[in-house]
Amino acid sequence: MNAQLKKGLLEFCVLATLRTEDSYGYQIIKDTSNVIGISDSTLYPILKRLEKQQQIESYSVEHNGRLRKYFHLTPVGQEAIAQFLAEWPEVMQVYDYIKGVI
């Protein structure tokens, strides 16, 4: 997949992963791996950016004697997903144009 296109979709994949339950970095990577490949070095800047934009919140939980940072989807993040899905028909129109359907 084109790097620029992938970059634009990664944030929404992370948000979608958190839609059903809170999760932590490694689990997010595992959950998204069958759809889109993401590495630690790519994921953590995305998580920071989403947190700064108040689309996710983080909290820590002790696991095996260590703190594990979990992420939670906020209402702002839920709205971002809804907005993305609402704009998807426009994306498909561009796809159809490129494909030669239109």
PDB file of N, CA and C in Angstrom:
ATOM      1  N   MET A   1       0.859  -1.181   0.000  1.00  0.00           N
ATOM      2  CA  MET A   1       0.000   0.000   0.000  1.00  0.00           C
ATOM      3  C   MET A   1       0.898   1.234   0.000  1.00  0.00           C
ATOM      4  N   ASN A   2       0.492   2.240  -0.716  1.00  0.00           N
ATOM      5  CA  ASN A   2       1.203   3.512  -0.760  1.00  0.00           C
ATOM      6  C   ASN A   2       1.369   4.077   0.641  1.00  0.00           C
ATOM      7  N   ALA A   3       2.573   4.553   0.958  1.00  0.00           N
ATOM      8  CA  ALA A   3       2.880   5.026   2.312  1.00  0.00           C
ATOM      9  C   ALA A   3       1.990   6.188   2.747  1.00  0.00           C
ATOM     10  N   GLN A   4       1.713   7.123   1.853  1.00  0.00           N
ATOM     11  CA  GLN A   4       0.881   8.275   2.211  1.00  0.00           C
ATOM     12  C   GLN A   4      -0.560   7.852   2.487  1.00  0.00           C
ATOM     13  N   LEU A   5      -1.077   6.964   1.662  1.00  0.00           N
ATOM     14  CA  LEU A   5      -2.441   6.471   1.871  1.00  0.00           C
ATOM     15  C   LEU A   5      -2.524   5.697   3.180  1.00  0.00           C
ATOM     16  N   LYS A   6      -1.530   4.838   3.418  1.00  0.00           N
ATOM     17  CA  LYS A   6      -1.492   4.055   4.652  1.00  0.00           C
ATOM     18  C   LYS A   6      -1.434   4.971   5.872  1.00  0.00           C
ATOM     19  N   LYS A   7      -0.598   5.997   5.799  1.00  0.00           N
ATOM     20  CA  LYS A   7      -0.456   6.919   6.921  1.00  0.00           C
ATOM     21  C   LYS A   7      -1.803   7.551   7.284  1.00  0.00           C
ATOM     22  N   GLY A   8      -2.585   7.902   6.282  1.00  0.00           N
ATOM     23  CA  GLY A   8      -3.883   8.511   6.533  1.00  0.00           C
ATOM     24  C   GLY A   8      -4.886   7.558   7.158  1.00  0.00           C
ATOM     25  N   LEU A   9      -4.734   6.276   6.898  1.00  0.00           N
ATOM     26  CA  LEU A   9      -5.686   5.292   7.418  1.00  0.00           C
ATOM     27  C   LEU A   9      -5.308   4.741   8.789  1.00  0.00           C
ATOM     28  N   LEU A  10      -4.032   4.810   9.142  1.00  0.00           N
ATOM     29  CA  LEU A  10      -3.564   4.213  10.387  1.00  0.00           C
ATOM     30  C   LEU A  10      -4.275   4.769  11.618  1.00  0.00           C
ATOM     31  N   GLU A  11      -4.430   6.077  11.682  1.00  0.00           N
ATOM     32  CA  GLU A  11      -5.090   6.670  12.854  1.00  0.00           C
ATOM     33  C   GLU A  11      -6.498   6.123  13.033  1.00  0.00           C
ATOM     34  N   PHE A  12      -7.217   5.993  11.935  1.00  0.00           N
ATOM     35  CA  PHE A  12      -8.584   5.492  12.028  1.00  0.00           C
ATOM     36  C   PHE A  12      -8.615   4.011  12.395  1.00  0.00           C
ATOM     37  N   CYS A  13      -7.613   3.249  11.960  1.00  0.00           N
ATOM     38  CA  CYS A  13      -7.526   1.841  12.366  1.00  0.00           C
ATOM     39  C   CYS A  13      -7.288   1.738  13.869  1.00  0.00           C
ATOM     40  N   VAL A  14      -6.430   2.605  14.406  1.00  0.00           N
ATOM     41  CA  VAL A  14      -6.175   2.611  15.846  1.00  0.00           C
ATOM     42  C   VAL A  14      -7.447   2.984  16.593  1.00  0.00           C
ATOM     43  N   LEU A  15      -8.127   4.031  16.142  1.00  0.00           N
ATOM     44  CA  LEU A  15      -9.376   4.432  16.793  1.00  0.00           C
ATOM     45  C   LEU A  15     -10.401   3.304  16.740  1.00  0.00           C
ATOM     46  N   ALA A  16     -10.517   2.654  15.594  1.00  0.00           N
ATOM     47  CA  ALA A  16     -11.492   1.570  15.440  1.00  0.00           C
ATOM     48  C   ALA A  16     -11.165   0.408  16.373  1.00  0.00           C
ATOM     49  N   THR A  17      -9.884   0.140  16.589  1.00  0.00           N
ATOM     50  CA  THR A  17      -9.475  -0.927  17.502  1.00  0.00           C
ATOM     51  C   THR A  17      -9.956  -0.640  18.919  1.00  0.00           C
ATOM     52  N   LEU A  18      -9.971   0.628  19.288  1.00  0.00           N
ATOM     53  CA  LEU A  18     -10.367   1.011  20.645  1.00  0.00           C
ATOM     54  C   LEU A  18     -11.873   1.205  20.786  1.00  0.00           C
ATOM     55  N   ARG A  19     -12.604   1.047  19.702  1.00  0.00           N
ATOM     56  CA  ARG A  19     -14.048   1.270  19.733  1.00  0.00           C
ATOM     57  C   ARG A  19     -14.772   0.295  20.654  1.00  0.00           C
ATOM     58  N   THR A  20     -14.326  -0.954  20.707  1.00  0.00           N
ATOM     59  CA  THR A  20     -15.041  -1.962  21.510  1.00  0.00           C
ATOM     60  C   THR A  20     -14.466  -2.165  22.902  1.00  0.00           C
ATOM     61  N   GLU A  21     -13.142  -1.929  23.053  1.00  0.00           N
ATOM     62  CA  GLU A  21     -12.543  -2.084  24.374  1.00  0.00           C
ATOM     63  C   GLU A  21     -11.217  -1.342  24.446  1.00  0.00           C
ATOM     64  N   ASP A  22     -10.834  -0.973  25.648  1.00  0.00           N
ATOM     65  CA  ASP A  22      -9.550  -0.333  25.877  1.00  0.00           C
ATOM     66  C   ASP A  22      -8.447  -1.331  25.553  1.00  0.00           C
ATOM     67  N   SER A  23      -7.298  -0.813  25.155  1.00  0.00           N
ATOM     68  CA  SER A  23      -6.209  -1.702  24.779  1.00  0.00           C
ATOM     69  C   SER A  23      -4.868  -1.020  25.008  1.00  0.00           C
ATOM     70  N   TYR A  24      -3.798  -1.772  24.812  1.00  0.00           N
ATOM     71  CA  TYR A  24      -2.439  -1.277  24.982  1.00  0.00           C
ATOM     72  C   TYR A  24      -1.679  -1.490  23.672  1.00  0.00           C
ATOM     73  N   GLY A  25      -0.514  -0.862  23.574  1.00  0.00           N
ATOM     74  CA  GLY A  25       0.218  -0.816  22.317  1.00  0.00           C
ATOM     75  C   GLY A  25       0.400  -2.136  21.604  1.00  0.00           C
ATOM     76  N   TYR A  26       0.996  -3.109  22.270  1.00  0.00           N
ATOM     77  CA  TYR A  26       1.257  -4.388  21.617  1.00  0.00           C
ATOM     78  C   TYR A  26      -0.028  -5.046  21.123  1.00  0.00           C
ATOM     79  N   GLN A  27      -1.084  -4.970  21.910  1.00  0.00           N
ATOM     80  CA  GLN A  27      -2.354  -5.572  21.508  1.00  0.00           C
ATOM     81  C   GLN A  27      -2.955  -4.843  20.309  1.00  0.00           C
ATOM     82  N   ILE A  28      -2.808  -3.533  20.269  1.00  0.00           N
ATOM     83  CA  ILE A  28      -3.299  -2.755  19.118  1.00  0.00           C
ATOM     84  C   ILE A  28      -2.581  -3.204  17.854  1.00  0.00           C
ATOM     85  N   ILE A  29      -1.266  -3.395  17.951  1.00  0.00           N
ATOM     86  CA  ILE A  29      -0.486  -3.870  16.797  1.00  0.00           C
ATOM     87  C   ILE A  29      -1.006  -5.237  16.346  1.00  0.00           C
ATOM     88  N   LYS A  30      -1.226  -6.145  17.292  1.00  0.00           N
ATOM     89  CA  LYS A  30      -1.748  -7.472  16.949  1.00  0.00           C
ATOM     90  C   LYS A  30      -3.140  -7.388  16.325  1.00  0.00           C
ATOM     91  N   ASP A  31      -4.005  -6.548  16.906  1.00  0.00           N
ATOM     92  CA  ASP A  31      -5.390  -6.451  16.428  1.00  0.00           C
ATOM     93  C   ASP A  31      -5.485  -5.869  15.028  1.00  0.00           C
ATOM     94  N   THR A  32      -4.570  -4.990  14.671  1.00  0.00           N
ATOM     95  CA  THR A  32      -4.630  -4.353  13.353  1.00  0.00           C
ATOM     96  C   THR A  32      -3.793  -5.081  12.314  1.00  0.00           C
ATOM     97  N   SER A  33      -2.979  -6.049  12.721  1.00  0.00           N
ATOM     98  CA  SER A  33      -2.021  -6.675  11.805  1.00  0.00           C
ATOM     99  C   SER A  33      -2.670  -7.396  10.631  1.00  0.00           C
ATOM    100  N   ASN A  34      -3.878  -7.907  10.801  1.00  0.00           N
ATOM    101  CA  ASN A  34      -4.517  -8.603   9.681  1.00  0.00           C
ATOM    102  C   ASN A  34      -5.130  -7.633   8.668  1.00  0.00           C
ATOM    103  N   VAL A  35      -5.206  -6.353   9.030  1.00  0.00           N
ATOM    104  CA  VAL A  35      -5.778  -5.351   8.131  1.00  0.00           C
ATOM    105  C   VAL A  35      -4.698  -4.440   7.566  1.00  0.00           C
ATOM    106  N   ILE A  36      -3.811  -3.976   8.455  1.00  0.00           N
ATOM    107  CA  ILE A  36      -2.782  -3.022   8.051  1.00  0.00           C
ATOM    108  C   ILE A  36      -1.580  -3.204   8.973  1.00  0.00           C
ATOM    109  N   GLY A  37      -0.413  -3.294   8.398  1.00  0.00           N
ATOM    110  CA  GLY A  37       0.797  -3.479   9.191  1.00  0.00           C
ATOM    111  C   GLY A  37       1.201  -2.199   9.895  1.00  0.00           C
ATOM    112  N   ILE A  38       1.564  -2.308  11.160  1.00  0.00           N
ATOM    113  CA  ILE A  38       1.988  -1.147  11.929  1.00  0.00           C
ATOM    114  C   ILE A  38       3.080  -1.594  12.893  1.00  0.00           C
ATOM    115  N   SER A  39       4.104  -0.775  13.046  1.00  0.00           N
ATOM    116  CA  SER A  39       5.216  -1.100  13.941  1.00  0.00           C
ATOM    117  C   SER A  39       5.141  -0.240  15.199  1.00  0.00           C
ATOM    118  N   ASP A  40       5.931  -0.621  16.193  1.00  0.00           N
ATOM    119  CA  ASP A  40       6.006   0.178  17.429  1.00  0.00           C
ATOM    120  C   ASP A  40       6.377   1.624  17.118  1.00  0.00           C
ATOM    121  N   SER A  41       7.377   1.782  16.262  1.00  0.00           N
ATOM    122  CA  SER A  41       7.878   3.132  15.975  1.00  0.00           C
ATOM    123  C   SER A  41       6.851   3.984  15.239  1.00  0.00           C
ATOM    124  N   THR A  42       5.882   3.359  14.623  1.00  0.00           N
ATOM    125  CA  THR A  42       4.802   4.092  13.964  1.00  0.00           C
ATOM    126  C   THR A  42       3.636   4.301  14.916  1.00  0.00           C
ATOM    127  N   LEU A  43       3.311   3.276  15.704  1.00  0.00           N
ATOM    128  CA  LEU A  43       2.136   3.330  16.567  1.00  0.00           C
ATOM    129  C   LEU A  43       2.235   4.394  17.659  1.00  0.00           C
ATOM    130  N   TYR A  44       3.346   4.427  18.372  1.00  0.00           N
ATOM    131  CA  TYR A  44       3.408   5.299  19.544  1.00  0.00           C
ATOM    132  C   TYR A  44       3.305   6.792  19.215  1.00  0.00           C
ATOM    133  N   PRO A  45       3.887   7.274  18.127  1.00  0.00           N
ATOM    134  CA  PRO A  45       3.618   8.676  17.753  1.00  0.00           C
ATOM    135  C   PRO A  45       2.148   8.929  17.403  1.00  0.00           C
ATOM    136  N   ILE A  46       1.500   7.933  16.804  1.00  0.00           N
ATOM    137  CA  ILE A  46       0.068   8.064  16.500  1.00  0.00           C
ATOM    138  C   ILE A  46      -0.720   8.160  17.800  1.00  0.00           C
ATOM    139  N   LEU A  47      -0.411   7.293  18.759  1.00  0.00           N
ATOM    140  CA  LEU A  47      -1.114   7.328  20.045  1.00  0.00           C
ATOM    141  C   LEU A  47      -0.917   8.672  20.740  1.00  0.00           C
ATOM    142  N   LYS A  48       0.291   9.204  20.715  1.00  0.00           N
ATOM    143  CA  LYS A  48       0.551  10.517  21.317  1.00  0.00           C
ATOM    144  C   LYS A  48      -0.274  11.603  20.629  1.00  0.00           C
ATOM    145  N   ARG A  49      -0.298  11.560  19.295  1.00  0.00           N
ATOM    146  CA  ARG A  49      -1.050  12.558  18.535  1.00  0.00           C
ATOM    147  C   ARG A  49      -2.547  12.466  18.831  1.00  0.00           C
ATOM    148  N   LEU A  50      -3.077  11.243  18.868  1.00  0.00           N
ATOM    149  CA  LEU A  50      -4.500  11.060  19.154  1.00  0.00           C
ATOM    150  C   LEU A  50      -4.840  11.519  20.568  1.00  0.00           C
ATOM    151  N   GLU A  51      -3.921  11.295  21.492  1.00  0.00           N
ATOM    152  CA  GLU A  51      -4.152  11.735  22.871  1.00  0.00           C
ATOM    153  C   GLU A  51      -4.116  13.266  22.952  1.00  0.00           C
ATOM    154  N   LYS A  52      -3.183  13.872  22.243  1.00  0.00           N
ATOM    155  CA  LYS A  52      -3.095  15.336  22.216  1.00  0.00           C
ATOM    156  C   LYS A  52      -4.364  15.952  21.620  1.00  0.00           C
ATOM    157  N   GLN A  53      -4.938  15.264  20.641  1.00  0.00           N
ATOM    158  CA  GLN A  53      -6.176  15.726  20.000  1.00  0.00           C
ATOM    159  C   GLN A  53      -7.422  15.333  20.802  1.00  0.00           C
ATOM    160  N   GLN A  54      -7.226  14.717  21.957  1.00  0.00           N
ATOM    161  CA  GLN A  54      -8.281  14.290  22.873  1.00  0.00           C
ATOM    162  C   GLN A  54      -9.216  13.247  22.258  1.00  0.00           C
ATOM    163  N   GLN A  55      -8.703  12.496  21.281  1.00  0.00           N
ATOM    164  CA  GLN A  55      -9.493  11.422  20.689  1.00  0.00           C
ATOM    165  C   GLN A  55      -9.356  10.132  21.495  1.00  0.00           C
ATOM    166  N   ILE A  56      -8.275  10.025  22.259  1.00  0.00           N
ATOM    167  CA  ILE A  56      -8.083   8.902  23.171  1.00  0.00           C
ATOM    168  C   ILE A  56      -7.555   9.442  24.498  1.00  0.00           C
ATOM    169  N   GLU A  57      -7.703   8.641  25.539  1.00  0.00           N
ATOM    170  CA  GLU A  57      -7.148   8.937  26.858  1.00  0.00           C
ATOM    171  C   GLU A  57      -6.338   7.718  27.279  1.00  0.00           C
ATOM    172  N   SER A  58      -5.351   7.935  28.124  1.00  0.00           N
ATOM    173  CA  SER A  58      -4.547   6.813  28.591  1.00  0.00           C
ATOM    174  C   SER A  58      -4.612   6.704  30.106  1.00  0.00           C
ATOM    175  N   TYR A  59      -4.378   5.501  30.569  1.00  0.00           N
ATOM    176  CA  TYR A  59      -4.274   5.227  31.995  1.00  0.00           C
ATOM    177  C   TYR A  59      -3.387   4.004  32.153  1.00  0.00           C
ATOM    178  N   SER A  60      -2.814   3.840  33.324  1.00  0.00           N
ATOM    179  CA  SER A  60      -1.891   2.730  33.566  1.00  0.00           C
ATOM    180  C   SER A  60      -2.501   1.716  34.524  1.00  0.00           C
ATOM    181  N   VAL A  61      -2.181   0.442  34.261  1.00  0.00           N
ATOM    182  CA  VAL A  61      -2.627  -0.672  35.094  1.00  0.00           C
ATOM    183  C   VAL A  61      -1.420  -1.567  35.339  1.00  0.00           C
ATOM    184  N   GLU A  62      -1.272  -2.027  36.576  1.00  0.00           N
ATOM    185  CA  GLU A  62      -0.162  -2.926  36.863  1.00  0.00           C
ATOM    186  C   GLU A  62      -0.444  -4.295  36.261  1.00  0.00           C
ATOM    187  N   HIS A  63       0.550  -4.837  35.570  1.00  0.00           N
ATOM    188  CA  HIS A  63       0.448  -6.155  34.948  1.00  0.00           C
ATOM    189  C   HIS A  63       1.789  -6.863  35.144  1.00  0.00           C
ATOM    190  N   ASN A  64       1.784  -7.979  35.841  1.00  0.00           N
ATOM    191  CA  ASN A  64       3.010  -8.732  36.128  1.00  0.00           C
ATOM    192  C   ASN A  64       4.092  -7.856  36.747  1.00  0.00           C
ATOM    193  N   GLY A  65       3.705  -6.999  37.675  1.00  0.00           N
ATOM    194  CA  GLY A  65       4.653  -6.164  38.381  1.00  0.00           C
ATOM    195  C   GLY A  65       5.118  -4.927  37.647  1.00  0.00           C
ATOM    196  N   ARG A  66       4.584  -4.704  36.456  1.00  0.00           N
ATOM    197  CA  ARG A  66       4.955  -3.523  35.662  1.00  0.00           C
ATOM    198  C   ARG A  66       3.692  -2.757  35.280  1.00  0.00           C
ATOM    199  N   LEU A  67       3.864  -1.481  35.044  1.00  0.00           N
ATOM    200  CA  LEU A  67       2.729  -0.680  34.599  1.00  0.00           C
ATOM    201  C   LEU A  67       2.553  -0.834  33.097  1.00  0.00           C
ATOM    202  N   ARG A  68       1.329  -1.067  32.703  1.00  0.00           N
ATOM    203  CA  ARG A  68       0.983  -1.172  31.281  1.00  0.00           C
ATOM    204  C   ARG A  68       0.057  -0.010  30.965  1.00  0.00           C
ATOM    205  N   LYS A  69       0.373   0.720  29.917  1.00  0.00           N
ATOM    206  CA  LYS A  69      -0.412   1.886  29.528  1.00  0.00           C
ATOM    207  C   LYS A  69      -1.538   1.449  28.593  1.00  0.00           C
ATOM    208  N   TYR A  70      -2.766   1.721  29.018  1.00  0.00           N
ATOM    209  CA  TYR A  70      -3.950   1.415  28.222  1.00  0.00           C
ATOM    210  C   TYR A  70      -4.499   2.695  27.605  1.00  0.00           C
ATOM    211  N   PHE A  71      -5.200   2.513  26.504  1.00  0.00           N
ATOM    212  CA  PHE A  71      -5.803   3.644  25.797  1.00  0.00           C
ATOM    213  C   PHE A  71      -7.297   3.425  25.671  1.00  0.00           C
ATOM    214  N   HIS A  72      -8.034   4.515  25.805  1.00  0.00           N
ATOM    215  CA  HIS A  72      -9.495   4.503  25.803  1.00  0.00           C
ATOM    216  C   HIS A  72      -9.996   5.512  24.775  1.00  0.00           C
ATOM    217  N   LEU A  73     -10.943   5.101  23.952  1.00  0.00           N
ATOM    218  CA  LEU A  73     -11.548   5.979  22.958  1.00  0.00           C
ATOM    219  C   LEU A  73     -12.473   6.976  23.647  1.00  0.00           C
ATOM    220  N   THR A  74     -12.324   8.250  23.334  1.00  0.00           N
ATOM    221  CA  THR A  74     -13.168   9.297  23.908  1.00  0.00           C
ATOM    222  C   THR A  74     -14.326   9.608  22.958  1.00  0.00           C
ATOM    223  N   PRO A  75     -15.301  10.387  23.410  1.00  0.00           N
ATOM    224  CA  PRO A  75     -16.357  10.821  22.495  1.00  0.00           C
ATOM    225  C   PRO A  75     -15.803  11.592  21.284  1.00  0.00           C
ATOM    226  N   VAL A  76     -14.730  12.329  21.470  1.00  0.00           N
ATOM    227  CA  VAL A  76     -14.098  13.039  20.340  1.00  0.00           C
ATOM    228  C   VAL A  76     -13.574  12.018  19.327  1.00  0.00           C
ATOM    229  N   GLY A  77     -12.989  10.936  19.811  1.00  0.00           N
ATOM    230  CA  GLY A  77     -12.511   9.877  18.934  1.00  0.00           C
ATOM    231  C   GLY A  77     -13.651   9.161  18.222  1.00  0.00           C
ATOM    232  N   GLN A  78     -14.743   8.937  18.949  1.00  0.00           N
ATOM    233  CA  GLN A  78     -15.915   8.317  18.325  1.00  0.00           C
ATOM    234  C   GLN A  78     -16.460   9.203  17.212  1.00  0.00           C
ATOM    235  N   GLU A  79     -16.450  10.499  17.446  1.00  0.00           N
ATOM    236  CA  GLU A  79     -16.914  11.445  16.425  1.00  0.00           C
ATOM    237  C   GLU A  79     -15.985  11.442  15.214  1.00  0.00           C
ATOM    238  N   ALA A  80     -14.680  11.307  15.455  1.00  0.00           N
ATOM    239  CA  ALA A  80     -13.719  11.244  14.346  1.00  0.00           C
ATOM    240  C   ALA A  80     -13.998  10.035  13.456  1.00  0.00           C
ATOM    241  N   ILE A  81     -14.308   8.891  14.078  1.00  0.00           N
ATOM    242  CA  ILE A  81     -14.655   7.695  13.299  1.00  0.00           C
ATOM    243  C   ILE A  81     -15.930   7.950  12.499  1.00  0.00           C
ATOM    244  N   ALA A  82     -16.928   8.524  13.135  1.00  0.00           N
ATOM    245  CA  ALA A  82     -18.197   8.808  12.449  1.00  0.00           C
ATOM    246  C   ALA A  82     -17.972   9.753  11.270  1.00  0.00           C
ATOM    247  N   GLN A  83     -17.139  10.753  11.464  1.00  0.00           N
ATOM    248  CA  GLN A  83     -16.837  11.715  10.388  1.00  0.00           C
ATOM    249  C   GLN A  83     -16.126  11.017   9.232  1.00  0.00           C
ATOM    250  N   PHE A  84     -15.170  10.155   9.557  1.00  0.00           N
ATOM    251  CA  PHE A  84     -14.448   9.396   8.537  1.00  0.00           C
ATOM    252  C   PHE A  84     -15.420   8.542   7.722  1.00  0.00           C
ATOM    253  N   LEU A  85     -16.301   7.846   8.410  1.00  0.00           N
ATOM    254  CA  LEU A  85     -17.267   6.994   7.715  1.00  0.00           C
ATOM    255  C   LEU A  85     -18.238   7.814   6.875  1.00  0.00           C
ATOM    256  N   ALA A  86     -18.604   8.995   7.359  1.00  0.00           N
ATOM    257  CA  ALA A  86     -19.509   9.859   6.601  1.00  0.00           C
ATOM    258  C   ALA A  86     -18.845  10.360   5.319  1.00  0.00           C
ATOM    259  N   GLU A  87     -17.533  10.530   5.355  1.00  0.00           N
ATOM    260  CA  GLU A  87     -16.804  11.024   4.175  1.00  0.00           C
ATOM    261  C   GLU A  87     -16.397   9.902   3.228  1.00  0.00           C
ATOM    262  N   TRP A  88     -16.581   8.655   3.633  1.00  0.00           N
ATOM    263  CA  TRP A  88     -16.139   7.536   2.819  1.00  0.00           C
ATOM    264  C   TRP A  88     -16.748   7.509   1.411  1.00  0.00           C
ATOM    265  N   PRO A  89     -18.005   7.862   1.215  1.00  0.00           N
ATOM    266  CA  PRO A  89     -18.523   7.878  -0.161  1.00  0.00           C
ATOM    267  C   PRO A  89     -17.718   8.794  -1.094  1.00  0.00           C
ATOM    268  N   GLU A  90     -17.183   9.894  -0.574  1.00  0.00           N
ATOM    269  CA  GLU A  90     -16.341  10.771  -1.385  1.00  0.00           C
ATOM    270  C   GLU A  90     -15.038  10.072  -1.759  1.00  0.00           C
ATOM    271  N   VAL A  91     -14.480   9.327  -0.812  1.00  0.00           N
ATOM    272  CA  VAL A  91     -13.254   8.575  -1.081  1.00  0.00           C
ATOM    273  C   VAL A  91     -13.528   7.524  -2.154  1.00  0.00           C
ATOM    274  N   MET A  92     -14.643   6.864  -2.059  1.00  0.00           N
ATOM    275  CA  MET A  92     -15.000   5.847  -3.051  1.00  0.00           C
ATOM    276  C   MET A  92     -15.236   6.458  -4.429  1.00  0.00           C
ATOM    277  N   GLN A  93     -15.722   7.669  -4.462  1.00  0.00           N
ATOM    278  CA  GLN A  93     -15.902   8.352  -5.743  1.00  0.00           C
ATOM    279  C   GLN A  93     -14.545   8.584  -6.411  1.00  0.00           C
ATOM    280  N   VAL A  94     -13.563   8.972  -5.629  1.00  0.00           N
ATOM    281  CA  VAL A  94     -12.207   9.147  -6.162  1.00  0.00           C
ATOM    282  C   VAL A  94     -11.651   7.797  -6.606  1.00  0.00           C
ATOM    283  N   TYR A  95     -11.857   6.771  -5.804  1.00  0.00           N
ATOM    284  CA  TYR A  95     -11.411   5.417  -6.148  1.00  0.00           C
ATOM    285  C   TYR A  95     -12.030   4.983  -7.483  1.00  0.00           C
ATOM    286  N   ASP A  96     -13.326   5.170  -7.617  1.00  0.00           N
ATOM    287  CA  ASP A  96     -13.999   4.790  -8.857  1.00  0.00           C
ATOM    288  C   ASP A  96     -13.451   5.563 -10.052  1.00  0.00           C
ATOM    289  N   TYR A  97     -13.150   6.841  -9.837  1.00  0.00           N
ATOM    290  CA  TYR A  97     -12.591   7.659 -10.904  1.00  0.00           C
ATOM    291  C   TYR A  97     -11.233   7.109 -11.337  1.00  0.00           C
ATOM    292  N   ILE A  98     -10.380   6.810 -10.361  1.00  0.00           N
ATOM    293  CA  ILE A  98      -9.060   6.294 -10.666  1.00  0.00           C
ATOM    294  C   ILE A  98      -9.160   4.924 -11.352  1.00  0.00           C
ATOM    295  N   LYS A  99     -10.087   4.131 -10.905  1.00  0.00           N
ATOM    296  CA  LYS A  99     -10.287   2.803 -11.466  1.00  0.00           C
ATOM    297  C   LYS A  99     -10.852   2.887 -12.893  1.00  0.00           C
ATOM    298  N   GLY A 100     -11.486   4.007 -13.212  1.00  0.00           N
ATOM    299  CA  GLY A 100     -12.047   4.191 -14.539  1.00  0.00           C
ATOM    300  C   GLY A 100     -13.513   3.872 -14.633  1.00  0.00           C
ATOM    301  N   VAL A 101     -14.188   3.798 -13.499  1.00  0.00           N
ATOM    302  CA  VAL A 101     -15.602   3.452 -13.471  1.00  0.00           C
ATOM    303  C   VAL A 101     -16.440   4.663 -13.846  1.00  0.00           C
ATOM    304  N   ILE A 102     -16.010   5.838 -13.434  1.00  0.00           N
ATOM    305  CA  ILE A 102     -16.809   7.051 -13.690  1.00  0.00           C
ATOM    306  C   ILE A 102     -16.478   7.584 -15.065  1.00  0.00           C
TER     307      ILE A 102
END
